[in-house]
Short mmCIF file of C-alpha atoms and ligand atoms in Angstrom, two decimals:
data_model
loop_
_atom_site.label_atom_id
_atom_site.label_comp_id
_atom_site.label_asym_id
_atom_site.label_seq_id
_atom_site.Cartn_x
_atom_site.Cartn_y
_atom_site.Cartn_z
CA MET P 1 34.15 -1.53 10.42
CA GLN P 2 32.91 1.04 7.52
CA SER P 3 29.46 -0.59 8.87
CA GLN P 4 29.16 0.28 12.72
CA ASP P 5 30.55 4.17 11.41
CA ILE P 6 27.27 4.21 9.53
CA PHE P 7 24.90 3.20 12.32
CA SER P 8 26.77 5.03 15.02
CA GLU P 9 26.37 7.99 12.62
CA ILE P 10 22.57 7.04 12.23
CA ASN P 11 22.04 6.48 16.57
CA LYS P 12 23.42 10.76 16.81
CA GLN P 13 20.48 11.16 13.78
CA LYS P 14 18.14 10.10 16.11
CA ASP P 15 16.84 13.68 17.37
CA ALA P 16 16.86 15.17 13.93
CA MET P 17 14.74 12.76 12.53
CA ALA P 18 12.38 12.52 14.39
CA ARG P 19 12.14 16.78 13.49
CA THR P 20 11.95 16.06 9.72
CA LEU P 21 9.68 13.94 10.43
CA LYS P 22 7.17 16.06 12.40
CA ASP P 23 7.77 18.91 10.16
CA LEU P 24 6.40 16.68 7.31
CA ILE P 25 3.64 14.87 9.25
CA ARG P 26 2.48 18.85 9.59
CA ILE P 27 1.64 19.94 6.11
CA PRO P 28 -0.99 17.49 5.28
CA ALA P 29 -1.58 16.18 1.82
CA ILE P 30 -4.57 15.00 0.68
CA ALA P 31 -5.40 13.53 -2.89
CA PRO P 32 -8.16 15.48 -4.39
CA GLU P 33 -10.76 12.65 -4.83
CA ASN P 34 -10.53 12.60 -0.66
CA GLY P 35 -10.82 16.60 -0.94
CA GLY P 36 -7.63 17.73 -0.14
CA GLU P 37 -4.85 19.63 -1.89
CA GLY P 38 -2.73 17.03 -3.01
CA GLU P 39 0.93 17.07 -2.07
CA SER P 40 3.40 20.22 -3.50
CA ARG P 41 3.17 22.19 -0.17
CA LYS P 42 5.02 19.42 1.36
CA ALA P 43 6.85 18.15 -1.17
CA GLU P 44 8.56 21.88 -0.85
CA LYS P 45 9.26 21.52 2.56
CA LEU P 46 10.59 17.84 1.49
CA MET P 47 13.13 19.74 -1.72
CA GLN P 48 13.98 22.20 1.50
CA THR P 49 15.36 19.12 3.42
CA LEU P 50 17.06 16.84 0.64
CA LYS P 51 19.37 20.59 -0.82
CA THR P 52 20.37 20.29 2.55
CA ILE P 53 21.53 16.22 2.19
CA GLY P 54 24.20 16.97 -0.46
CA PHE P 55 22.81 14.44 -3.18
CA ASP P 56 24.51 15.18 -6.44
CA ASN P 57 21.24 15.75 -8.47
CA ILE P 58 17.28 16.15 -7.62
CA GLU P 59 14.76 16.33 -9.93
CA ARG P 60 10.88 16.73 -10.76
CA PHE P 61 8.80 14.70 -12.87
CA ASP P 62 5.49 16.19 -11.83
CA ALA P 63 2.30 14.70 -13.24
CA GLU P 64 -0.51 17.68 -14.25
CA ASP P 65 -4.19 17.49 -12.34
CA GLU P 66 -6.23 20.47 -13.10
CA ARG P 67 -8.06 19.32 -9.56
CA VAL P 68 -5.42 20.80 -7.16
CA PRO P 69 -4.40 24.51 -6.61
CA SER P 70 -0.85 23.99 -7.86
CA GLU P 71 -1.89 21.52 -10.78
CA VAL P 72 0.48 19.48 -10.02
CA ARG P 73 0.59 15.98 -8.57
CA PRO P 74 4.78 16.62 -7.48
CA ASN P 75 7.40 12.93 -7.65
CA ILE P 76 11.04 13.76 -6.54
CA VAL P 77 13.94 11.60 -7.85
CA ALA P 78 16.62 12.57 -5.55
CA SER P 79 20.08 10.49 -6.51
CA CYS P 80 23.69 9.59 -4.99
CA ARG P 81 26.28 8.33 -7.31
CA GLY P 82 27.73 5.38 -6.30
CA LYS P 83 30.74 3.08 -7.69
CA GLY P 84 28.98 2.43 -10.60
CA ARG P 85 27.67 -1.16 -10.17
CA GLY P 86 24.04 -0.38 -11.20
CA ARG P 87 21.06 1.60 -9.40
CA LEU P 88 18.90 0.92 -5.96
CA TRP P 89 15.92 2.85 -5.73
CA ILE P 90 13.81 3.59 -2.89
CA VAL P 91 10.42 4.44 -2.76
CA THR P 92 8.50 6.42 -0.59
CA HIS P 93 5.07 8.39 -1.01
CA LEU P 94 3.79 12.31 0.05
CA ASP P 95 0.80 11.39 0.26
CA VAL P 96 -2.10 10.61 2.94
CA VAL P 97 -5.52 9.25 3.47
CA PRO P 98 -8.46 11.40 5.86
CA PRO P 99 -7.56 11.36 9.39
CA GLY P 100 -10.95 9.76 9.22
CA GLU P 101 -12.83 10.17 12.74
CA GLU P 102 -10.75 13.34 14.32
CA SER P 103 -12.19 12.37 17.92
CA LEU P 104 -11.20 8.64 17.94
CA TRP P 105 -7.61 10.90 18.06
CA THR P 106 -7.09 11.09 21.26
CA ILE P 107 -2.81 11.15 21.41
CA THR P 108 -2.44 14.55 19.68
CA LYS P 109 -4.77 15.95 16.46
CA PRO P 110 -3.90 14.45 12.93
CA PHE P 111 -1.59 17.14 11.72
CA GLU P 112 -0.36 18.44 15.31
CA PRO P 113 2.80 15.80 15.81
CA LYS P 114 3.99 15.11 19.20
CA ILE P 115 5.79 12.16 21.11
CA LYS P 116 4.81 9.65 23.13
CA ASN P 117 6.92 6.86 25.03
CA GLY P 118 9.08 6.50 22.12
CA ARG P 119 6.22 6.82 19.37
CA ILE P 120 6.02 9.98 16.94
CA TYR P 121 1.90 9.84 16.36
CA GLY P 122 0.47 12.22 14.13
CA ARG P 123 -1.66 10.80 10.00
CA GLY P 124 1.44 10.20 7.94
CA SER P 125 3.64 9.57 10.44
CA GLU P 126 4.07 4.98 9.59
CA ASP P 127 2.22 5.48 6.20
CA ASN P 128 4.81 5.97 5.09
CA GLY P 129 6.63 9.06 6.58
CA GLN P 130 8.65 6.85 8.55
CA SER P 131 10.61 4.86 5.44
CA MET P 132 10.87 8.09 3.87
CA ILE P 133 12.82 9.85 7.16
CA ALA P 134 14.49 6.83 7.40
CA SER P 135 15.47 6.71 3.68
CA ILE P 136 16.80 10.07 3.44
CA PHE P 137 19.10 9.11 6.95
CA ALA P 138 20.41 6.79 5.78
CA ILE P 139 21.59 8.68 2.56
CA LYS P 140 22.29 12.05 4.88
CA ALA P 141 24.81 9.31 7.37
CA LEU P 142 27.04 8.10 3.99
CA ARG P 143 27.39 11.81 3.17
CA SER P 144 28.91 12.89 6.93
CA LEU P 145 31.23 10.43 6.56
CA GLY P 146 32.00 10.75 3.04
CA ILE P 147 31.41 7.01 2.13
CA LYS P 148 30.54 6.24 -1.45
CA PRO P 149 27.49 3.60 -2.17
CA GLU P 150 28.32 0.61 -3.94
CA ARG P 151 25.76 1.09 -6.35
CA THR P 152 23.66 4.82 -7.02
CA MET P 153 21.04 5.76 -4.64
CA MET P 154 18.16 6.53 -6.50
CA LEU P 155 15.31 7.91 -3.86
CA ALA P 156 11.58 8.85 -5.07
CA PHE P 157 9.14 10.59 -3.23
CA VAL P 158 5.86 10.04 -4.59
CA ALA P 159 2.48 11.60 -5.15
CA ASP P 160 -1.15 9.34 -5.28
CA GLU P 161 0.29 6.44 -3.58
CA GLU P 162 -3.19 6.47 -2.01
CA GLN P 163 -5.06 6.23 -4.62
CA GLY P 164 -3.80 3.99 -7.40
CA SER P 165 -0.48 5.83 -8.32
CA THR P 166 -1.72 7.20 -11.65
CA TYR P 167 0.03 10.77 -10.37
CA GLY P 168 2.48 8.62 -8.60
CA ILE P 169 4.67 5.59 -9.01
CA GLN P 170 2.42 5.54 -12.70
CA HIS P 171 3.74 8.96 -14.24
CA LEU P 172 7.43 7.38 -13.40
CA VAL P 173 7.37 3.86 -14.74
CA LYS P 174 5.64 6.11 -18.49
CA GLN P 175 8.72 8.13 -18.38
CA LYS P 176 10.91 5.37 -17.86
CA LEU P 177 12.54 6.56 -15.00
CA PHE P 178 13.53 2.40 -14.09
CA LYS P 179 15.54 -0.06 -16.53
CA LYS P 180 15.34 -3.32 -16.22
CA ASN P 181 18.56 -4.09 -13.80
CA ASP P 182 17.55 -1.48 -11.16
CA LEU P 183 16.68 -2.67 -7.85
CA ILE P 184 14.03 -1.19 -6.46
CA VAL P 185 12.74 -1.05 -2.46
CA VAL P 186 8.70 0.12 -1.66
CA PRO P 187 9.18 -0.22 2.19
CA ASP P 188 5.29 0.61 2.70
CA SER P 189 4.09 -2.79 4.36
CA GLY P 190 5.74 -5.39 6.91
CA ASN P 191 5.41 -6.30 9.95
CA GLU P 192 5.76 -5.73 14.00
CA ASP P 193 10.01 -7.11 13.71
CA GLY P 194 11.13 -5.91 10.64
CA SER P 195 10.82 -10.12 9.27
CA PHE P 196 8.35 -9.80 6.50
CA ILE P 197 9.97 -9.50 2.52
CA GLU P 198 7.44 -8.92 0.62
CA VAL P 199 7.89 -10.18 -3.59
CA ALA P 200 4.61 -11.63 -4.30
CA GLU P 201 0.77 -10.63 -4.16
CA LYS P 202 -3.10 -12.24 -4.94
CA SER P 203 -5.14 -11.21 -7.92
CA GLY P 204 -7.79 -8.76 -6.42
CA LEU P 205 -11.50 -8.92 -8.35
CA TRP P 206 -14.57 -6.85 -6.23
CA PHE P 207 -18.50 -7.34 -7.55
CA LYS P 208 -21.29 -5.86 -7.15
CA ILE P 209 -24.19 -8.41 -6.93
CA ARG P 210 -27.40 -6.89 -7.39
CA THR P 211 -30.58 -8.64 -7.00
CA ILE P 212 -34.29 -7.19 -8.33
CA GLY P 213 -37.22 -8.18 -6.91
CA LYS P 214 -40.38 -6.48 -6.04
CA GLN P 215 -41.20 -4.11 -3.13
CA THR P 216 -43.81 -4.86 -1.44
CA HIS P 217 -46.15 -4.49 2.04
CA ALA P 218 -44.42 -6.33 4.87
CA SER P 219 -47.81 -7.64 5.78
CA ARG P 220 -48.69 -9.13 2.14
CA PRO P 221 -45.52 -10.63 1.75
CA GLY P 222 -47.16 -12.76 -2.13
CA THR P 223 -48.12 -10.11 -3.15
CA GLY P 224 -44.47 -8.81 -4.09
CA LEU P 225 -40.58 -10.57 -3.99
CA ASN P 226 -38.27 -9.89 -1.16
CA ALA P 227 -34.70 -8.61 -3.51
CA HIS P 228 -32.83 -8.93 0.18
CA ARG P 229 -33.76 -12.67 0.99
CA VAL P 230 -33.02 -14.13 -2.32
CA GLY P 231 -29.65 -11.74 -1.87
CA MET P 232 -28.72 -12.78 1.26
CA ASP P 233 -29.63 -16.75 -0.20
CA PHE P 234 -27.32 -15.78 -3.19
CA ALA P 235 -24.60 -14.14 -1.29
CA SER P 236 -23.92 -16.97 1.31
CA GLU P 237 -24.65 -20.21 -1.36
CA LEU P 238 -21.96 -17.89 -3.74
CA ASP P 239 -19.12 -17.61 -0.76
CA LYS P 240 -19.52 -21.38 0.07
CA VAL P 241 -19.51 -22.20 -3.34
CA LEU P 242 -16.39 -20.36 -3.98
CA HIS P 243 -14.67 -21.31 -1.21
CA GLU P 244 -15.54 -25.37 -1.65
CA LYS P 245 -13.87 -25.21 -5.76
CA TYR P 246 -11.29 -22.60 -5.29
CA SER P 247 -9.85 -23.69 -2.03
CA SER P 248 -6.06 -24.43 -3.00
CA LYS P 249 -3.44 -23.42 -0.63
CA ASP P 250 -0.15 -21.95 -0.40
CA GLN P 251 2.16 -21.50 2.10
CA PHE P 252 3.66 -18.77 0.49
CA PHE P 253 1.80 -16.44 1.15
CA ASP P 254 -0.37 -15.18 4.21
CA PRO P 255 -3.04 -15.88 4.68
CA PRO P 256 -1.80 -19.65 2.21
CA GLU P 257 -5.56 -19.88 0.55
CA SER P 258 -7.66 -17.46 -1.57
CA THR P 259 -9.86 -15.47 0.50
CA PHE P 260 -13.26 -14.35 -0.64
CA GLU P 261 -15.45 -11.75 1.42
CA PRO P 262 -19.51 -11.16 1.34
CA THR P 263 -17.81 -6.52 2.69
CA LYS P 264 -20.16 -3.79 1.32
CA LYS P 265 -24.05 -3.84 2.29
CA GLU P 266 -26.29 -1.10 0.65
CA LYS P 267 -28.45 0.50 2.46
CA ASN P 268 -32.21 -0.97 1.04
CA VAL P 269 -35.83 0.73 2.67
CA ASP P 270 -36.70 2.37 5.31
CA ALA P 271 -39.67 1.23 7.17
CA VAL P 272 -39.08 -2.10 9.06
CA ASN P 273 -42.81 -3.04 7.26
CA ILE P 274 -41.38 -2.54 3.43
CA ILE P 275 -40.25 -5.66 1.55
CA PRO P 276 -37.27 -4.83 -0.32
CA GLY P 277 -37.59 -4.79 -4.04
CA GLU P 278 -33.74 -4.51 -4.33
CA ASP P 279 -31.04 -5.73 -2.34
CA ILE P 280 -27.27 -4.58 -3.47
CA VAL P 281 -23.55 -6.37 -1.52
CA HIS P 282 -19.96 -6.66 -2.28
CA PHE P 283 -17.77 -9.00 -2.59
CA ASP P 284 -13.38 -8.60 -1.99
CA CYS P 285 -12.03 -11.62 -3.14
CA ARG P 286 -7.67 -11.95 -2.98
CA ILE P 287 -7.06 -14.87 -5.13
CA LEU P 288 -4.12 -17.47 -4.95
CA PRO P 289 -2.93 -16.30 -8.95
CA THR P 290 -2.40 -19.91 -9.88
CA TYR P 291 -6.28 -19.23 -9.98
CA ASN P 292 -7.92 -17.61 -13.36
CA LEU P 293 -10.33 -14.44 -12.34
CA ASP P 294 -12.95 -15.27 -15.38
CA ASP P 295 -13.99 -18.95 -14.06
CA ILE P 296 -14.36 -17.22 -10.93
CA LEU P 297 -16.89 -14.83 -12.08
CA GLU P 298 -18.19 -17.24 -15.09
CA THR P 299 -18.83 -19.28 -11.81
CA ALA P 300 -20.59 -16.81 -9.82
CA HIS P 301 -22.54 -15.15 -13.27
CA GLY P 302 -22.96 -19.07 -13.40
CA LEU P 303 -24.81 -19.63 -10.00
CA ALA P 304 -26.59 -15.97 -10.00
CA GLU P 305 -28.48 -17.45 -13.21
CA GLU P 306 -28.93 -20.49 -11.45
CA TYR P 307 -30.90 -18.62 -8.43
CA ASN P 308 -32.77 -16.59 -11.58
CA ARG P 309 -34.56 -19.51 -12.90
CA LYS P 310 -35.37 -20.72 -8.73
CA THR P 311 -37.04 -17.19 -7.63
CA GLY P 312 -38.42 -15.41 -10.30
CA ALA P 313 -35.59 -12.47 -9.36
CA LYS P 314 -32.92 -11.24 -11.26
CA ILE P 315 -29.52 -11.06 -9.79
CA GLU P 316 -26.66 -8.66 -11.51
CA ILE P 317 -23.64 -9.21 -11.32
CA THR P 318 -20.93 -6.09 -11.94
CA THR P 319 -17.48 -6.30 -12.02
CA LEU P 320 -15.72 -3.34 -10.39
CA HIS P 321 -12.19 -3.56 -9.75
CA LYS P 322 -10.17 -6.96 -11.25
CA SER P 323 -6.54 -7.13 -10.67
CA VAL P 324 -3.95 -9.88 -12.00
CA ALA P 325 -1.82 -10.85 -9.78
CA PRO P 326 1.91 -9.23 -10.93
CA LYS P 327 5.03 -12.17 -11.66
CA PRO P 328 6.61 -12.09 -9.03
CA THR P 329 10.09 -11.15 -7.86
CA GLU P 330 12.50 -13.90 -7.54
CA ALA P 331 12.86 -15.42 -4.15
CA ASP P 332 17.21 -15.25 -4.45
CA SER P 333 17.01 -12.10 -6.40
CA GLU P 334 19.65 -9.86 -5.91
CA THR P 335 17.06 -7.33 -4.25
CA VAL P 336 16.06 -9.86 -2.16
CA THR P 337 19.70 -11.48 -0.80
CA MET P 338 21.25 -7.53 -0.25
CA LEU P 339 17.77 -6.79 1.98
CA LYS P 340 18.63 -10.20 3.82
CA ARG P 341 21.47 -9.30 4.13
CA ALA P 342 21.08 -5.90 5.22
CA ILE P 343 18.24 -6.48 7.86
CA LYS P 344 20.31 -9.58 9.34
CA GLN P 345 23.40 -7.34 9.95
CA VAL P 346 20.67 -4.84 11.73
CA ARG P 347 17.99 -6.74 13.47
CA GLU P 348 20.47 -10.33 13.78
CA ILE P 349 16.85 -11.99 13.13
CA GLU P 350 16.77 -14.46 9.63
CA PRO P 351 13.70 -12.92 7.47
CA ARG P 352 10.88 -14.21 5.36
CA VAL P 353 10.44 -14.14 2.11
CA GLY P 354 6.65 -14.25 0.52
CA GLY P 355 3.18 -13.59 -0.94
CA ILE P 356 0.32 -11.47 0.65
CA GLY P 357 -3.15 -10.75 -0.43
CA GLY P 358 -3.29 -6.70 -0.45
CA GLY P 359 -1.70 -5.10 -3.62
CA THR P 360 0.60 -2.80 -3.02
CA CYS P 361 2.53 -0.42 -5.10
CA ALA P 362 5.51 -2.95 -6.06
CA ALA P 363 2.75 -4.43 -8.72
CA PHE P 364 3.50 -1.62 -11.04
CA PHE P 365 7.30 -2.37 -11.57
CA ARG P 366 6.84 -6.11 -11.19
CA ARG P 367 4.34 -5.64 -14.21
CA ALA P 368 6.69 -3.48 -16.23
CA ASP P 369 8.80 -6.69 -15.06
CA ILE P 370 11.28 -4.54 -12.27
CA PRO P 371 11.71 -6.75 -9.74
CA ALA P 372 10.36 -5.30 -6.75
CA VAL P 373 10.61 -5.63 -3.39
CA VAL P 374 8.52 -5.04 -0.31
CA TRP P 375 9.72 -4.72 3.33
CA SER P 376 9.49 -2.21 6.50
CA THR P 377 9.66 -2.43 10.55
CA ILE P 378 6.25 -0.83 11.06
CA ASP P 379 2.99 -1.98 13.43
CA GLU P 380 0.87 -1.34 10.85
CA MET P 381 -1.05 1.51 12.27
CA ALA P 382 -1.63 3.10 8.23
CA HIS P 383 -5.09 4.59 7.89
CA GLN P 384 -5.60 4.35 12.08
CA PRO P 385 -6.40 6.81 14.52
CA ASN P 386 -3.35 7.55 16.61
CA GLU P 387 -1.56 5.67 13.98
CA TYR P 388 1.94 6.26 14.97
CA ALA P 389 5.82 5.24 13.87
CA LYS P 390 8.61 3.93 15.98
CA MET P 391 11.41 5.87 16.74
CA GLY P 392 13.75 2.68 16.71
CA ASN P 393 11.84 1.62 13.60
CA LEU P 394 12.95 4.57 12.13
CA VAL P 395 16.29 4.55 13.40
CA LYS P 396 16.92 0.65 13.02
CA ASP P 397 15.32 1.01 9.38
CA ALA P 398 17.93 3.71 7.74
CA LYS P 399 20.27 1.30 9.14
CA VAL P 400 18.98 -1.04 7.31
CA PHE P 401 18.86 0.93 3.90
CA ALA P 402 22.31 2.06 4.74
CA SER P 403 24.04 -1.20 5.40
CA MET P 404 21.72 -2.15 2.07
CA ALA P 405 23.37 1.23 0.09
CA ILE P 406 27.03 0.07 0.77
CA SER P 407 26.68 -3.85 0.11
ZN1 ZN F 501 1.31 3.44 2.53
#
């Protein structure tokens, strides 16, 4: 059995996989927006590794960025020629988010990887190192056994995922690197047992509500207008109105309903005895694709006008981010079918196909009309202190990729 040979080859590579992942974790690849130097040093290290695997071609598609010392954001594409039936991409990202509060890293320091109880700890271990190493070692196993994949395997290692993908996936899409009949897997989200295949996402809407009243002394409220009270009242009524008006459910999504959450609250006055003249609160909304974002904004603006008339305050709503959900990848598309089959074979579970609330970089492909799926097996440790990747997931996800490559 060809796949059994491949799987035992991958088992043998377990320590090498862990070593390679640790080597990459040691090199921080933080975006300039977060005070980092970008991904160039990490990309150089990765290039060295890729050269030992025996890919047919390794190419760079760097994007210029003067904010980082190397002045480029690296994107690497390594390919392994197949028997000729199209191409299968596995796209992972090089960049990591900053460690956050360092004192919360109790197992090891963020960029000093450590293995403990079958987990590899370090920033970027799970997001997105695990999938990156899994994709590389899937190809390495095929190479070692002299097995040619069915489709040409295209591994892309991209920059700038955490800050919007301008210098990463979006740059590659602009270079017209992807074709309409390519199959694309983005292993950058998932669940604990690897049973969830993401093919759709909700629309996203962020807005800021600024309420202007009149600041005054807290002992004489009548001489001013408490912007905080009006702001709170408005936010809580808007919360209720949005939930009532846009209440439909779609079980394809998790969670099945649209979400409207008041989130960030900006600081107002410094003293307890001052009535604030300004109040700012933000909303994060994840909306089912059936709803129109402009309609939702209109509802919010309408309610604001009502409040302005009623209270004499001035409420301004500013849209900060608006992304209309792209058309979902078909649940019976070839990528989904192949991935399902591979998961069943490796994990012996029945995969579930659905949508999520969070935006993923698969949206850039879907918007370009190229079907893409998001899948991996993770404990959702991304962006957290003590981030880790499980060795078992590293090995099994590599087997899933290898299984897809030969099917
Ligand atoms: Zn990620």
